[in-house]
mmCIF file of C-alpha atoms in Angstrom:
data_model
loop_
_atom_site.group_PDB
_atom_site.id
_atom_site.type_symbol
_atom_site.label_atom_id
_atom_site.label_comp_id
_atom_site.label_asym_id
_atom_site.label_seq_id
_atom_site.Cartn_x
_atom_site.Cartn_y
_atom_site.Cartn_z
ATOM 1 C CA MET A 197 97.312 -138.496 172.569
ATOM 2 C CA SER A 198 98.029 -134.961 172.642
ATOM 3 C CA GLU A 199 100.735 -133.606 174.854
ATOM 4 C CA LEU A 200 100.055 -129.960 176.729
ATOM 5 C CA SER A 201 103.035 -128.006 178.677
ATOM 6 C CA LEU A 202 102.590 -127.282 182.070
ATOM 7 C CA LYS A 203 104.994 -124.570 184.501
ATOM 8 C CA ALA A 204 105.558 -125.298 188.076
ATOM 9 C CA VAL A 205 107.398 -124.315 190.696
ATOM 10 C CA LYS A 206 109.604 -126.399 193.791
ATOM 11 C CA ARG A 207 107.555 -125.294 197.200
ATOM 12 C CA GLU A 208 108.575 -125.564 200.213
ATOM 13 C CA THR A 209 106.650 -128.087 202.851
ATOM 14 C CA GLY A 210 106.407 -128.525 206.744
ATOM 15 C CA ARG A 211 103.566 -125.524 207.596
ATOM 16 C CA GLN A 212 100.372 -125.140 206.818
ATOM 17 C CA SER A 213 100.693 -121.368 206.449
ATOM 18 C CA LEU A 214 103.008 -122.370 203.091
ATOM 19 C CA LEU A 215 99.893 -124.031 201.648
ATOM 20 C CA THR A 216 97.132 -120.850 202.797
ATOM 21 C CA ASP A 217 99.858 -118.596 201.191
ATOM 22 C CA LEU A 218 100.078 -120.254 198.199
ATOM 23 C CA LYS A 219 96.262 -120.660 197.561
ATOM 24 C CA LYS A 220 95.767 -117.022 198.348
ATOM 25 C CA SER A 221 97.898 -116.326 195.445
ATOM 26 C CA GLY A 222 96.192 -118.622 193.043
ATOM 27 C CA MET A 223 98.518 -121.494 193.420
ATOM 28 C CA ILE A 224 97.625 -124.715 193.877
ATOM 29 C CA PRO A 225 99.831 -127.356 195.417
ATOM 30 C CA GLY A 226 101.305 -130.661 194.244
ATOM 31 C CA ILE A 227 103.070 -133.473 193.778
ATOM 32 C CA PHE A 228 105.525 -134.894 191.109
ATOM 33 C CA TYR A 229 106.629 -138.032 191.450
ATOM 34 C CA GLY A 230 108.066 -141.657 189.614
ATOM 35 C CA HIS A 231 110.949 -144.098 189.396
ATOM 36 C CA GLY A 232 114.426 -141.778 188.851
ATOM 37 C CA VAL A 233 112.975 -138.579 190.410
ATOM 38 C CA GLY A 234 111.617 -139.409 194.008
ATOM 39 C CA ASN A 235 109.029 -136.908 195.549
ATOM 40 C CA ILE A 236 109.057 -133.430 194.055
ATOM 41 C CA PRO A 237 106.503 -131.078 195.758
ATOM 42 C CA ILE A 238 105.183 -128.732 193.318
ATOM 43 C CA ALA A 239 102.990 -125.621 192.484
ATOM 44 C CA ALA A 240 100.774 -124.701 189.590
ATOM 45 C CA LYS A 241 98.674 -122.135 188.963
ATOM 46 C CA ASP A 242 95.147 -122.836 189.161
ATOM 47 C CA LEU A 243 94.150 -122.016 185.343
ATOM 48 C CA ASP A 244 97.317 -123.614 184.233
ATOM 49 C CA LEU A 245 95.905 -126.478 185.620
ATOM 50 C CA ARG A 246 92.084 -126.506 183.978
ATOM 51 C CA PRO A 247 92.655 -127.819 181.179
ATOM 52 C CA PHE A 248 94.165 -130.943 182.608
ATOM 53 C CA ILE A 249 91.431 -131.136 185.228
ATOM 54 C CA TYR A 250 88.457 -130.347 183.515
ATOM 55 C CA THR A 251 88.599 -132.229 180.516
ATOM 56 C CA SER A 252 87.356 -135.045 178.759
ATOM 57 C CA GLU A 253 90.612 -136.451 177.337
ATOM 58 C CA SER A 254 93.752 -137.621 178.802
ATOM 59 C CA HIS A 255 97.255 -135.911 178.102
ATOM 60 C CA ILE A 256 100.684 -136.197 178.043
ATOM 61 C CA ILE A 257 101.911 -133.005 179.783
ATOM 62 C CA ASN A 258 105.370 -131.814 179.118
ATOM 63 C CA LEU A 259 106.299 -130.762 182.783
ATOM 64 C CA SER A 260 109.021 -127.635 183.083
ATOM 65 C CA ILE A 261 109.848 -126.839 186.751
ATOM 66 C CA ASP A 262 111.207 -123.547 187.574
ATOM 67 C CA GLY A 263 115.060 -123.951 187.896
ATOM 68 C CA GLU A 264 115.438 -126.895 186.036
ATOM 69 C CA ASP A 265 116.940 -127.276 182.720
ATOM 70 C CA ALA A 266 115.134 -130.790 181.334
ATOM 71 C CA ALA A 267 111.447 -130.929 180.797
ATOM 72 C CA HIS A 268 109.719 -133.900 182.649
ATOM 73 C CA SER A 269 106.726 -135.824 180.931
ATOM 74 C CA CYS A 270 103.889 -136.907 182.888
ATOM 75 C CA ILE A 271 100.459 -137.551 183.621
ATOM 76 C CA VAL A 272 97.974 -136.477 186.254
ATOM 77 C CA LYS A 273 97.590 -139.389 188.422
ATOM 78 C CA ASP A 274 94.903 -137.753 190.967
ATOM 79 C CA VAL A 275 93.388 -134.529 192.139
ATOM 80 C CA GLN A 276 91.693 -133.099 195.234
ATOM 81 C CA PHE A 277 88.885 -131.013 195.410
ATOM 82 C CA ASP A 278 86.945 -129.048 197.935
ATOM 83 C CA PRO A 279 83.981 -130.830 198.754
ATOM 84 C CA VAL A 280 82.035 -127.708 198.970
ATOM 85 C CA LYS A 281 83.933 -125.856 196.764
ATOM 86 C CA TYR A 282 84.338 -127.983 194.123
ATOM 87 C CA LYS A 283 87.738 -126.502 193.481
ATOM 88 C CA PRO A 284 90.990 -128.398 193.053
ATOM 89 C CA ILE A 285 93.201 -127.990 196.468
ATOM 90 C CA HIS A 286 96.302 -130.909 195.475
ATOM 91 C CA PHE A 287 97.249 -132.562 192.350
ATOM 92 C CA ASP A 288 99.936 -135.760 191.764
ATOM 93 C CA LEU A 289 101.584 -135.893 188.730
ATOM 94 C CA LEU A 290 103.459 -139.587 187.587
ATOM 95 C CA SER A 291 106.379 -139.267 185.911
ATOM 96 C CA LEU A 292 106.606 -141.362 182.313
ATOM 97 C CA ASN A 293 109.158 -143.581 181.196
ATOM 98 C CA ALA A 294 109.050 -144.075 177.966
ATOM 99 C CA ASP A 295 109.910 -147.953 177.985
ATOM 100 C CA GLU A 296 107.788 -148.485 181.568
ATOM 101 C CA GLU A 297 103.897 -149.096 181.383
ATOM 102 C CA ILE A 298 102.016 -147.297 183.216
ATOM 103 C CA GLU A 299 97.851 -148.049 184.519
ATOM 104 C CA LEU A 300 95.708 -144.700 184.187
ATOM 105 C CA GLU A 301 92.181 -144.099 184.021
ATOM 106 C CA VAL A 302 90.763 -142.937 180.421
ATOM 107 C CA PRO A 303 87.603 -141.419 179.518
ATOM 108 C CA VAL A 304 84.598 -143.074 177.642
ATOM 109 C CA GLN A 305 83.238 -141.394 174.963
ATOM 110 C CA LEU A 306 79.701 -142.553 173.382
ATOM 111 C CA VAL A 307 79.410 -142.719 169.517
ATOM 112 C CA GLY A 308 76.115 -142.686 168.166
ATOM 113 C CA THR A 309 72.800 -142.962 168.927
ATOM 114 C CA ALA A 310 71.036 -146.770 169.541
ATOM 115 C CA ILE A 311 68.582 -148.256 167.780
ATOM 116 C CA GLY A 312 66.779 -148.625 171.485
ATOM 117 C CA ALA A 313 66.990 -144.904 172.177
ATOM 118 C CA ARG A 314 65.401 -143.887 168.788
ATOM 119 C CA GLU A 315 62.447 -147.299 169.558
ATOM 120 C CA GLY A 316 61.786 -145.294 173.546
ATOM 121 C CA GLY A 317 64.481 -146.685 175.851
ATOM 122 C CA VAL A 318 66.674 -145.155 177.800
ATOM 123 C CA THR A 319 70.452 -145.325 177.132
ATOM 124 C CA GLN A 320 73.025 -145.787 180.235
ATOM 125 C CA HIS A 321 76.599 -144.874 180.813
ATOM 126 C CA TYR A 322 77.597 -146.617 183.407
ATOM 127 C CA LEU A 323 81.255 -146.941 183.134
ATOM 128 C CA HIS A 324 82.677 -143.318 182.358
ATOM 129 C CA LYS A 325 86.172 -144.099 182.739
ATOM 130 C CA LEU A 326 88.227 -147.420 182.182
ATOM 131 C CA GLN A 327 91.507 -148.307 183.778
ATOM 132 C CA ILE A 328 94.194 -149.135 181.490
ATOM 133 C CA LYS A 329 98.079 -150.571 180.934
ATOM 134 C CA CYS A 330 99.902 -149.459 178.506
ATOM 135 C CA LEU A 331 103.490 -148.039 177.138
ATOM 136 C CA PRO A 332 103.077 -144.022 177.505
ATOM 137 C CA LYS A 333 103.057 -144.060 173.437
ATOM 138 C CA TYR A 334 99.904 -146.146 173.016
ATOM 139 C CA ILE A 335 98.072 -143.926 176.267
ATOM 140 C CA PRO A 336 94.561 -142.839 174.139
ATOM 141 C CA SER A 337 93.055 -139.300 174.712
ATOM 142 C CA HIS A 338 89.976 -141.412 175.294
ATOM 143 C CA ILE A 339 88.105 -144.802 174.338
ATOM 144 C CA ASP A 340 85.564 -144.407 171.845
ATOM 145 C CA VAL A 341 82.566 -147.272 172.149
ATOM 146 C CA ASN A 342 79.880 -146.882 169.327
ATOM 147 C CA VAL A 343 76.295 -147.739 170.597
ATOM 148 C CA GLU A 344 74.235 -147.061 167.058
ATOM 149 C CA GLU A 345 73.843 -150.707 166.667
ATOM 150 C CA LEU A 346 72.340 -151.209 170.189
ATOM 151 C CA LYS A 347 68.405 -152.496 170.720
ATOM 152 C CA ILE A 348 66.715 -152.340 174.171
ATOM 153 C CA GLY A 349 68.134 -155.171 176.360
ATOM 154 C CA ASP A 350 71.787 -154.730 174.797
ATOM 155 C CA SER A 351 74.799 -153.537 176.475
ATOM 156 C CA VAL A 352 78.674 -153.087 175.581
ATOM 157 C CA ARG A 353 81.081 -155.244 178.059
ATOM 158 C CA VAL A 354 84.422 -154.338 179.097
ATOM 159 C CA SER A 355 85.387 -157.912 177.001
ATOM 160 C CA GLU A 356 83.996 -156.502 173.920
ATOM 161 C CA ILE A 357 86.318 -153.281 173.672
ATOM 162 C CA LYS A 358 89.640 -153.862 171.635
ATOM 163 C CA ILE A 359 92.200 -151.595 171.529
ATOM 164 C CA ASP A 360 95.868 -152.503 169.950
ATOM 165 C CA ASN A 361 98.646 -152.324 172.493
ATOM 166 C CA VAL A 362 96.216 -151.308 175.424
ATOM 167 C CA LYS A 363 95.123 -153.968 178.093
ATOM 168 C CA LEU A 364 91.848 -153.554 179.672
ATOM 169 C CA LEU A 365 91.944 -153.635 183.879
ATOM 170 C CA ASN A 366 88.155 -153.376 184.330
ATOM 171 C CA ASP A 367 85.898 -156.464 185.312
ATOM 172 C CA ALA A 368 85.963 -157.966 181.533
ATOM 173 C CA ASN A 369 81.776 -158.627 182.425
ATOM 174 C CA ALA A 370 81.236 -155.151 183.735
ATOM 175 C CA SER A 371 78.391 -153.156 181.042
ATOM 176 C CA VAL A 372 80.118 -150.102 179.766
ATOM 177 C CA VAL A 373 77.218 -148.918 178.612
ATOM 178 C CA GLY A 374 73.643 -150.669 177.739
ATOM 179 C CA VAL A 375 69.871 -149.362 176.781
ATOM 180 C CA ILE A 376 67.249 -150.131 178.845
ATOM 181 C CA ALA A 377 63.234 -149.419 178.688
ATOM 182 C CA LYS A 378 62.088 -146.757 180.721
ATOM 183 C CA SER A 379 59.683 -148.591 182.862
ATOM 184 C CA VAL A 380 62.862 -150.661 183.751
ATOM 185 C CA GLN A 381 64.732 -146.858 184.909
ATOM 186 C CA LYS A 382 61.350 -145.909 186.813
ATOM 187 C CA ASP A 383 61.415 -149.015 188.742
ATOM 188 C CA ASP A 384 65.707 -148.594 189.478
ATOM 189 C CA GLU A 385 64.479 -144.960 190.401
ATOM 190 C CA ALA A 386 61.484 -145.748 192.991
ATOM 191 C CA ALA A 387 63.841 -148.671 194.204
ATOM 192 C CA ALA A 388 66.858 -146.219 194.960
ATOM 193 C CA GLU A 389 64.566 -143.582 196.332
ATOM 194 C CA GLY A 390 62.946 -146.198 199.082
ATOM 195 C CA GLY A 391 66.178 -147.498 200.386
ATOM 196 C CA ALA A 392 68.492 -144.513 200.092
ATOM 197 C CA LYS A 393 71.315 -144.423 202.400
ATOM 198 C CA GLU A 394 73.880 -142.218 203.171
ATOM 199 C CA PRO A 395 76.864 -142.575 200.921
ATOM 200 C CA GLU A 396 80.238 -144.659 202.478
ATOM 201 C CA VAL A 397 83.345 -141.981 202.454
ATOM 202 C CA VAL A 398 86.243 -144.116 201.274
ATOM 203 C CA ALA A 399 89.312 -141.874 201.583
ATOM 204 C CA LYS A 400 92.251 -141.811 198.969
ATOM 205 C CA GLY A 401 95.638 -142.876 200.402
ATOM 206 C CA LYS A 402 98.539 -140.666 198.965
ATOM 207 C CA LYS A 403 102.113 -140.852 198.047
ATOM 208 C CA GLU A 404 103.255 -138.268 200.622
ATOM 209 C CA LYS A 405 101.651 -136.651 203.502
ATOM 210 C CA GLU A 406 101.874 -133.225 203.859
ATOM 211 C CA SER A 407 100.711 -130.902 207.009
#
């Protein structure tokens, strides 16, 4: 996994106006936390955060906090977006310990063109990220899944993906990718349109609530 640098500053908490002022100045509020560091409210420039947010790969971050001599090794654990503008409004960075396993999501990238797709089928990518557990030094930037040998009706399940020194935490029987006939896809789309319901919104908890 590649390592990129990020500069941040400590920020004050307690008043909503402080967060508003940060955002007006192009800064995004965040929290840096982990064993031995506690919870540190920070902020970083919107432009500096983009390589870690709008990416198809995972990165280890070399975090420098203004006023501190030592840098911190961490990863992006969570990002909250504005539901209308889809711009980041808050981010979480999790500290890494070289000797401690960590759980995180890693992007899945499909490799090749499936035989079934060349024969008129449709490649369906079901799981775009996989939940893994490993030591920081073994974190992959992404997980490649080769689909070249898949025929119509074939799929790749989580149990078929093997990565040295990495445990996959998803349901072993879950399909990551599959190839289906076009008629099946049309039937699925028609059923979805006929029985569409309002999506359920699930609030995700945070390590620290802020005003």
